């Protein structure tokens, strides 16, 4: 079975799920087993808020533990046996792809490797025991993999900018005749975490309220929720300011958004789409608002490389 996973700073995404990349550890069984991983004699509640930003996702065990949780969720969703073998398809920004590919692959494979071959990883998720052998890990470029799902977006377009708006970074890459131009890859630290944090701080300064990440996200997405109207107005204004800053940074990085179309994807794509106006004069904007599209793309490509469509 092939499982695609997008290891974001803000959220972990698979073909069917998206949950926060936060994790809380307990020495004893917590009050609920919902989203709880039991591994190595400890309990980890996955999807609890946000974890500190790591320059290197391999600095600790968190992303490995979140991977096990994501695998369990997909196995259950697809009705597969809890004792099985899987191949993981994951991604990295193209700007650091060559540097990070080998260590990240080894990071995800580590508990399945032994001197005498592969061995299963044993853990429990939501009280259910799993025995999963990770046969292999294949890594693909983030953003570009989404085109495997939506090739029509670049059809008949000689040049297109991919803008993957994630939690911490915004990855930029130009495609020329459908091929990534590696020399154009840029990674800006202007993801949605920056937008949300600055918005919350502005609300504290102006109206003295401490709103939550979830409230800010909902208003930025244009959805209804109970909130002080002054705070709501600030969030909407900050959304536009963030969009202006992002578009300006992309232009400063050498991408003329008035000359070439842009494909926006990632968790922040819907926010930016809702705040782009005619005065920005952009050439053309395509938006993939499903934040799981990268994970689905990784899985689709791995399925083709394996000689067939991914099971499930």
Tab-separated table of C-alpha atoms in Angstrom:
chain	number	residue	atom	x	y	z
A	1	UNK	CA	0.000	0.000	0.000
A	2	UNK	CA	1.269	3.460	-0.926
A	3	UNK	CA	0.674	6.351	1.475
A	4	UNK	CA	1.509	9.948	0.627
A	5	UNK	CA	2.356	12.296	3.511
A	6	UNK	CA	3.020	16.025	3.436
A	7	UNK	CA	5.068	16.915	6.540
A	8	UNK	CA	4.152	20.564	6.954
A	9	UNK	CA	5.312	22.929	9.696
A	10	UNK	CA	1.693	23.735	10.492
A	11	UNK	CA	-0.111	20.508	9.591
A	12	UNK	CA	0.405	16.901	8.553
A	13	UNK	CA	-1.534	15.990	5.427
A	14	UNK	CA	-2.412	12.672	3.777
A	15	UNK	CA	-4.845	11.873	0.992
A	16	UNK	CA	-7.776	11.809	3.423
A	17	UNK	CA	-6.622	13.785	6.477
A	18	UNK	CA	-5.134	17.083	7.586
A	19	UNK	CA	-4.277	17.612	11.251
A	20	UNK	CA	-2.073	20.055	13.207
A	21	UNK	CA	1.595	19.124	13.503
A	22	UNK	CA	1.606	19.636	17.273
A	23	UNK	CA	2.294	16.749	19.635
A	24	UNK	CA	2.051	16.340	23.429
A	25	UNK	CA	3.818	13.557	25.342
A	26	UNK	CA	2.534	11.738	28.446
A	27	UNK	CA	4.222	9.113	30.601
A	28	UNK	CA	0.821	7.588	31.414
A	29	UNK	CA	-2.322	7.028	29.390
A	30	UNK	CA	-4.051	10.413	28.834
A	31	UNK	CA	-7.710	11.189	29.479
A	32	UNK	CA	-8.663	10.188	25.931
A	33	UNK	CA	-7.269	7.814	23.324
A	34	UNK	CA	-8.517	9.966	20.472
A	35	UNK	CA	-5.527	10.799	18.234
A	36	UNK	CA	-3.253	9.123	20.803
A	37	UNK	CA	-0.189	7.193	19.678
A	38	UNK	CA	1.435	4.694	22.039
A	39	UNK	CA	5.040	4.022	21.096
A	40	UNK	CA	8.191	3.197	23.024
A	41	UNK	CA	6.360	3.052	26.343
A	42	UNK	CA	5.005	6.618	26.067
A	43	UNK	CA	1.770	8.219	24.925
A	44	UNK	CA	1.670	10.989	22.325
A	45	UNK	CA	-1.451	13.005	21.589
A	46	UNK	CA	-1.074	14.033	17.948
A	47	UNK	CA	-2.622	17.134	16.415
A	48	UNK	CA	-2.534	19.260	19.569
A	49	UNK	CA	-1.957	22.812	18.416
A	50	UNK	CA	1.396	23.820	17.023
A	51	UNK	CA	4.921	22.664	17.833
A	52	UNK	CA	7.938	25.004	17.875
A	53	UNK	CA	9.389	25.746	14.459
A	54	UNK	CA	12.312	23.463	13.636
A	55	UNK	CA	14.820	24.515	11.035
A	56	UNK	CA	15.560	20.828	10.647
A	57	UNK	CA	12.521	18.558	10.966
A	58	UNK	CA	14.845	15.698	11.910
A	59	UNK	CA	16.050	17.402	15.119
A	60	UNK	CA	13.727	15.291	17.252
A	61	UNK	CA	11.281	12.374	16.952
A	62	UNK	CA	8.124	14.456	16.470
A	63	UNK	CA	7.768	14.143	12.712
A	64	UNK	CA	8.467	10.415	12.851
A	65	UNK	CA	5.757	9.985	15.487
A	66	UNK	CA	3.343	12.113	13.467
A	67	UNK	CA	4.145	9.917	10.466
A	68	UNK	CA	3.091	6.806	12.395
A	69	UNK	CA	-0.166	8.534	13.351
A	70	UNK	CA	-0.795	9.515	9.725
A	71	UNK	CA	-0.113	5.951	8.547
A	72	UNK	CA	-2.563	4.538	11.116
A	73	UNK	CA	-5.257	7.002	10.087
A	74	UNK	CA	-4.897	6.060	6.422
A	75	UNK	CA	-4.871	2.309	7.135
A	76	UNK	CA	-8.114	2.628	9.097
A	77	UNK	CA	-9.720	4.899	6.497
A	78	UNK	CA	-8.926	2.468	3.687
A	79	UNK	CA	-10.087	-0.574	5.625
A	80	UNK	CA	-6.695	-2.280	5.416
A	81	UNK	CA	-5.274	-4.787	7.892
A	82	UNK	CA	-3.413	-3.348	10.847
A	83	UNK	CA	-0.513	-5.714	10.123
A	84	UNK	CA	0.719	-4.720	6.690
A	85	UNK	CA	3.526	-3.288	4.575
A	86	UNK	CA	3.521	0.257	3.213
A	87	UNK	CA	5.591	2.460	0.968
A	88	UNK	CA	5.726	6.115	1.960
A	89	UNK	CA	5.730	8.990	-0.504
A	90	UNK	CA	6.797	12.296	1.021
A	91	UNK	CA	8.101	15.643	-0.152
A	92	UNK	CA	10.756	18.288	0.306
A	93	UNK	CA	11.133	21.833	-1.038
A	94	UNK	CA	13.032	21.736	-4.321
A	95	UNK	CA	15.430	24.431	-3.067
A	96	UNK	CA	16.906	21.980	-0.510
A	97	UNK	CA	15.887	18.719	-2.131
A	98	UNK	CA	19.338	17.312	-2.844
A	99	UNK	CA	20.694	18.268	0.582
A	100	UNK	CA	17.823	16.840	2.636
A	101	UNK	CA	16.719	13.853	0.560
A	102	UNK	CA	19.031	11.183	1.972
A	103	UNK	CA	18.829	12.097	5.697
A	104	UNK	CA	15.036	12.571	5.622
A	105	UNK	CA	14.561	9.207	3.923
A	106	UNK	CA	16.729	7.516	6.563
A	107	UNK	CA	14.834	9.387	9.300
A	108	UNK	CA	11.500	7.937	8.136
A	109	UNK	CA	12.912	4.455	7.509
A	110	UNK	CA	14.980	4.064	10.675
A	111	UNK	CA	12.752	1.777	12.779
A	112	UNK	CA	12.098	-0.556	9.853
A	113	UNK	CA	15.760	-1.248	9.115
A	114	UNK	CA	17.853	-3.932	10.784
A	115	UNK	CA	20.978	-5.932	10.009
A	116	UNK	CA	18.953	-8.883	8.739
A	117	UNK	CA	16.491	-6.890	6.634
A	118	UNK	CA	13.257	-5.018	7.228
A	119	UNK	CA	11.327	-5.326	10.444
A	120	UNK	CA	7.863	-4.053	11.366
A	121	UNK	CA	7.222	-1.002	13.538
A	122	UNK	CA	4.893	-1.892	16.415
A	123	UNK	CA	2.697	0.794	17.969
A	124	UNK	CA	-0.866	1.551	19.021
A	125	UNK	CA	-3.064	4.320	17.719
A	126	UNK	CA	-6.334	5.121	19.447
A	127	UNK	CA	-5.944	1.859	21.356
A	128	UNK	CA	-5.608	-0.303	18.233
A	129	UNK	CA	-2.309	-2.226	17.799
A	130	UNK	CA	-0.462	-1.838	14.486
A	131	UNK	CA	2.406	-3.809	13.040
A	132	UNK	CA	3.587	-1.926	9.984
A	133	UNK	CA	6.634	-2.620	7.830
A	134	UNK	CA	7.806	0.494	6.000
A	135	UNK	CA	9.257	-1.074	2.868
A	136	UNK	CA	10.564	2.097	1.272
A	137	UNK	CA	10.375	5.888	1.281
A	138	UNK	CA	10.301	7.893	-1.944
A	139	UNK	CA	10.723	11.667	-1.875
A	140	UNK	CA	9.381	14.149	-4.410
A	141	UNK	CA	9.439	17.942	-4.856
A	142	UNK	CA	6.681	19.801	-3.011
A	143	UNK	CA	4.402	21.893	-5.161
A	144	UNK	CA	5.445	20.276	-8.416
A	145	UNK	CA	3.888	17.002	-7.255
A	146	UNK	CA	0.477	18.680	-7.170
A	147	UNK	CA	0.652	19.001	-10.940
A	148	UNK	CA	0.342	15.210	-11.076
A	149	UNK	CA	-3.230	15.754	-9.879
A	150	UNK	CA	-3.991	18.857	-11.954
A	151	UNK	CA	-1.891	18.780	-15.164
A	152	UNK	CA	-4.523	20.915	-16.890
A	153	UNK	CA	-3.300	23.964	-14.958
A	154	UNK	CA	-0.068	24.172	-16.938
A	155	UNK	CA	-1.409	22.936	-20.259
A	156	UNK	CA	-0.588	25.407	-23.064
A	157	UNK	CA	1.299	27.628	-20.600
A	158	UNK	CA	5.008	28.028	-21.486
A	159	UNK	CA	5.865	29.452	-18.055
A	160	UNK	CA	4.016	29.111	-14.756
A	161	UNK	CA	4.975	30.042	-11.196
A	162	UNK	CA	4.128	27.524	-8.474
A	163	UNK	CA	3.544	29.212	-5.107
A	164	UNK	CA	3.221	26.678	-2.269
A	165	UNK	CA	1.987	28.666	0.747
A	166	UNK	CA	2.721	26.526	3.779
A	167	UNK	CA	2.806	27.060	7.521
A	168	UNK	CA	6.301	28.522	7.835
A	169	UNK	CA	7.626	28.831	4.300
A	170	UNK	CA	6.341	29.881	0.905
A	171	UNK	CA	8.130	27.850	-1.751
A	172	UNK	CA	8.400	29.381	-5.210
A	173	UNK	CA	9.345	27.526	-8.377
A	174	UNK	CA	8.913	28.382	-12.047
A	175	UNK	CA	7.979	25.741	-14.586
A	176	UNK	CA	9.091	26.289	-18.182
A	177	UNK	CA	7.250	24.063	-20.655
A	178	UNK	CA	6.154	21.914	-17.729
A	179	UNK	CA	9.702	21.359	-16.429
A	180	UNK	CA	10.906	22.801	-13.083
A	181	UNK	CA	13.583	25.441	-13.530
A	182	UNK	CA	15.830	24.621	-10.555
A	183	UNK	CA	17.648	27.953	-10.704
A	184	UNK	CA	14.393	29.776	-9.930
A	185	UNK	CA	13.595	27.976	-6.659
A	186	UNK	CA	13.124	30.259	-3.670
A	187	UNK	CA	11.895	29.642	-0.132
A	188	UNK	CA	10.481	32.631	1.771
A	189	UNK	CA	9.787	32.569	5.509
A	190	UNK	CA	6.370	34.111	4.968
A	191	UNK	CA	4.004	31.221	5.677
A	192	UNK	CA	0.637	31.371	7.404
A	193	UNK	CA	2.145	31.062	10.881
A	194	UNK	CA	3.719	34.490	10.396
A	195	UNK	CA	0.389	35.928	9.250
A	196	UNK	CA	-1.573	34.416	12.150
A	197	UNK	CA	0.922	35.460	14.825
A	198	UNK	CA	1.131	39.039	13.569
A	199	UNK	CA	-2.671	39.226	13.366
A	200	UNK	CA	-3.126	38.018	16.958
A	201	UNK	CA	-0.565	40.539	18.189
A	202	UNK	CA	-2.293	43.388	16.329
A	203	UNK	CA	-5.630	42.459	17.925
A	204	UNK	CA	-4.048	42.458	21.402
A	205	UNK	CA	-2.610	45.910	20.787
A	206	UNK	CA	-5.745	47.467	19.323
A	207	UNK	CA	-8.660	45.911	21.227
A	208	UNK	CA	-7.031	44.028	24.107
A	209	UNK	CA	-8.406	40.603	23.143
A	210	UNK	CA	-6.532	37.296	22.915
A	211	UNK	CA	-8.102	35.403	20.036
A	212	UNK	CA	-7.068	31.870	19.062
A	213	UNK	CA	-5.330	30.559	15.971
A	214	UNK	CA	-8.511	28.706	15.012
A	215	UNK	CA	-10.582	31.904	15.167
A	216	UNK	CA	-8.083	33.817	13.014
A	217	UNK	CA	-7.930	30.991	10.481
A	218	UNK	CA	-11.708	30.855	10.203
A	219	UNK	CA	-12.128	34.582	9.603
A	220	UNK	CA	-9.228	34.640	7.130
A	221	UNK	CA	-10.973	31.846	5.224
A	222	UNK	CA	-14.129	33.951	5.035
A	223	UNK	CA	-16.154	31.699	7.331
A	224	UNK	CA	-18.561	32.765	10.052
A	225	UNK	CA	-17.769	32.646	13.781
A	226	UNK	CA	-18.715	34.586	16.917
A	227	UNK	CA	-16.221	37.406	17.382
A	228	UNK	CA	-15.860	41.035	18.353
A	229	UNK	CA	-16.453	43.042	15.172
A	230	UNK	CA	-13.382	45.223	15.688
A	231	UNK	CA	-11.245	42.087	15.981
A	232	UNK	CA	-12.856	40.653	12.853
A	233	UNK	CA	-12.082	43.829	10.951
A	234	UNK	CA	-8.440	43.675	12.024
A	235	UNK	CA	-8.135	40.056	10.855
A	236	UNK	CA	-9.568	40.937	7.462
A	237	UNK	CA	-7.231	43.913	7.139
A	238	UNK	CA	-4.215	41.806	8.134
A	239	UNK	CA	-5.169	39.216	5.527
A	240	UNK	CA	-4.909	41.850	2.822
A	241	UNK	CA	-1.643	43.239	4.207
A	242	UNK	CA	-0.180	39.719	4.290
A	243	UNK	CA	-1.217	39.149	0.667
A	244	UNK	CA	0.372	42.427	-0.425
A	245	UNK	CA	3.586	41.538	1.389
A	246	UNK	CA	3.696	38.061	-0.144
A	247	UNK	CA	3.101	39.284	-3.696
A	248	UNK	CA	5.735	41.989	-3.231
A	249	UNK	CA	8.276	39.452	-1.928
A	250	UNK	CA	7.610	37.177	-4.902
A	251	UNK	CA	8.225	40.071	-7.284
A	252	UNK	CA	11.437	40.965	-5.422
A	253	UNK	CA	12.548	37.337	-5.834
A	254	UNK	CA	12.458	37.770	-9.606
A	255	UNK	CA	8.969	36.564	-10.500
A	256	UNK	CA	6.898	39.047	-12.476
A	257	UNK	CA	3.376	38.068	-11.446
A	258	UNK	CA	1.947	40.493	-13.976
A	259	UNK	CA	3.686	38.620	-16.781
A	260	UNK	CA	3.275	34.927	-15.919
A	261	UNK	CA	0.358	32.973	-14.399
A	262	UNK	CA	0.681	31.627	-10.868
A	263	UNK	CA	-0.642	28.406	-9.355
A	264	UNK	CA	-1.235	28.860	-5.614
A	265	UNK	CA	-1.510	25.831	-3.346
A	266	UNK	CA	-0.974	24.870	0.280
A	267	UNK	CA	-2.804	25.793	3.452
A	268	UNK	CA	-2.585	29.542	2.799
A	269	UNK	CA	-3.776	29.473	-0.810
A	270	UNK	CA	-7.435	30.126	0.059
A	271	UNK	CA	-6.480	33.122	2.221
A	272	UNK	CA	-4.367	34.733	-0.481
A	273	UNK	CA	-6.961	34.003	-3.154
A	274	UNK	CA	-9.623	35.780	-1.102
A	275	UNK	CA	-7.422	38.857	-0.726
A	276	UNK	CA	-6.139	39.277	-4.280
A	277	UNK	CA	-7.801	42.230	-5.994
A	278	UNK	CA	-7.925	43.636	-9.509
A	279	UNK	CA	-5.555	46.425	-8.469
A	280	UNK	CA	-2.794	43.813	-8.070
A	281	UNK	CA	-2.867	43.350	-11.852
A	282	UNK	CA	-1.835	39.709	-11.745
A	283	UNK	CA	-1.592	37.875	-15.050
A	284	UNK	CA	-3.747	34.901	-14.057
A	285	UNK	CA	-4.225	32.996	-10.798
A	286	UNK	CA	-5.113	29.324	-10.385
A	287	UNK	CA	-5.807	28.226	-6.813
A	288	UNK	CA	-5.766	24.711	-5.349
A	289	UNK	CA	-7.454	25.260	-1.999
A	290	UNK	CA	-7.288	21.618	-0.852
A	291	UNK	CA	-4.264	21.525	1.474
A	292	UNK	CA	-3.976	17.746	0.917
A	293	UNK	CA	-3.109	18.098	-2.768
A	294	UNK	CA	0.666	17.681	-2.231
A	295	UNK	CA	0.183	14.420	-0.327
A	296	UNK	CA	-2.177	13.125	-2.993
A	297	UNK	CA	0.347	14.104	-5.656
A	298	UNK	CA	3.189	12.253	-3.900
A	299	UNK	CA	1.023	9.150	-3.675
A	300	UNK	CA	-0.120	9.391	-7.297
A	301	UNK	CA	3.454	9.619	-8.580
A	302	UNK	CA	4.586	6.699	-6.419
A	303	UNK	CA	1.663	4.677	-7.756
A	304	UNK	CA	2.787	5.313	-11.320
A	305	UNK	CA	6.398	4.473	-10.489
A	306	UNK	CA	5.217	1.225	-8.881
A	307	UNK	CA	3.476	0.242	-12.071
A	308	UNK	CA	-0.105	1.007	-11.142
A	309	UNK	CA	-2.524	3.280	-9.365
A	310	UNK	CA	-2.124	3.468	-5.584
A	311	UNK	CA	-4.345	1.011	-3.745
A	312	UNK	CA	-7.173	2.495	-1.749
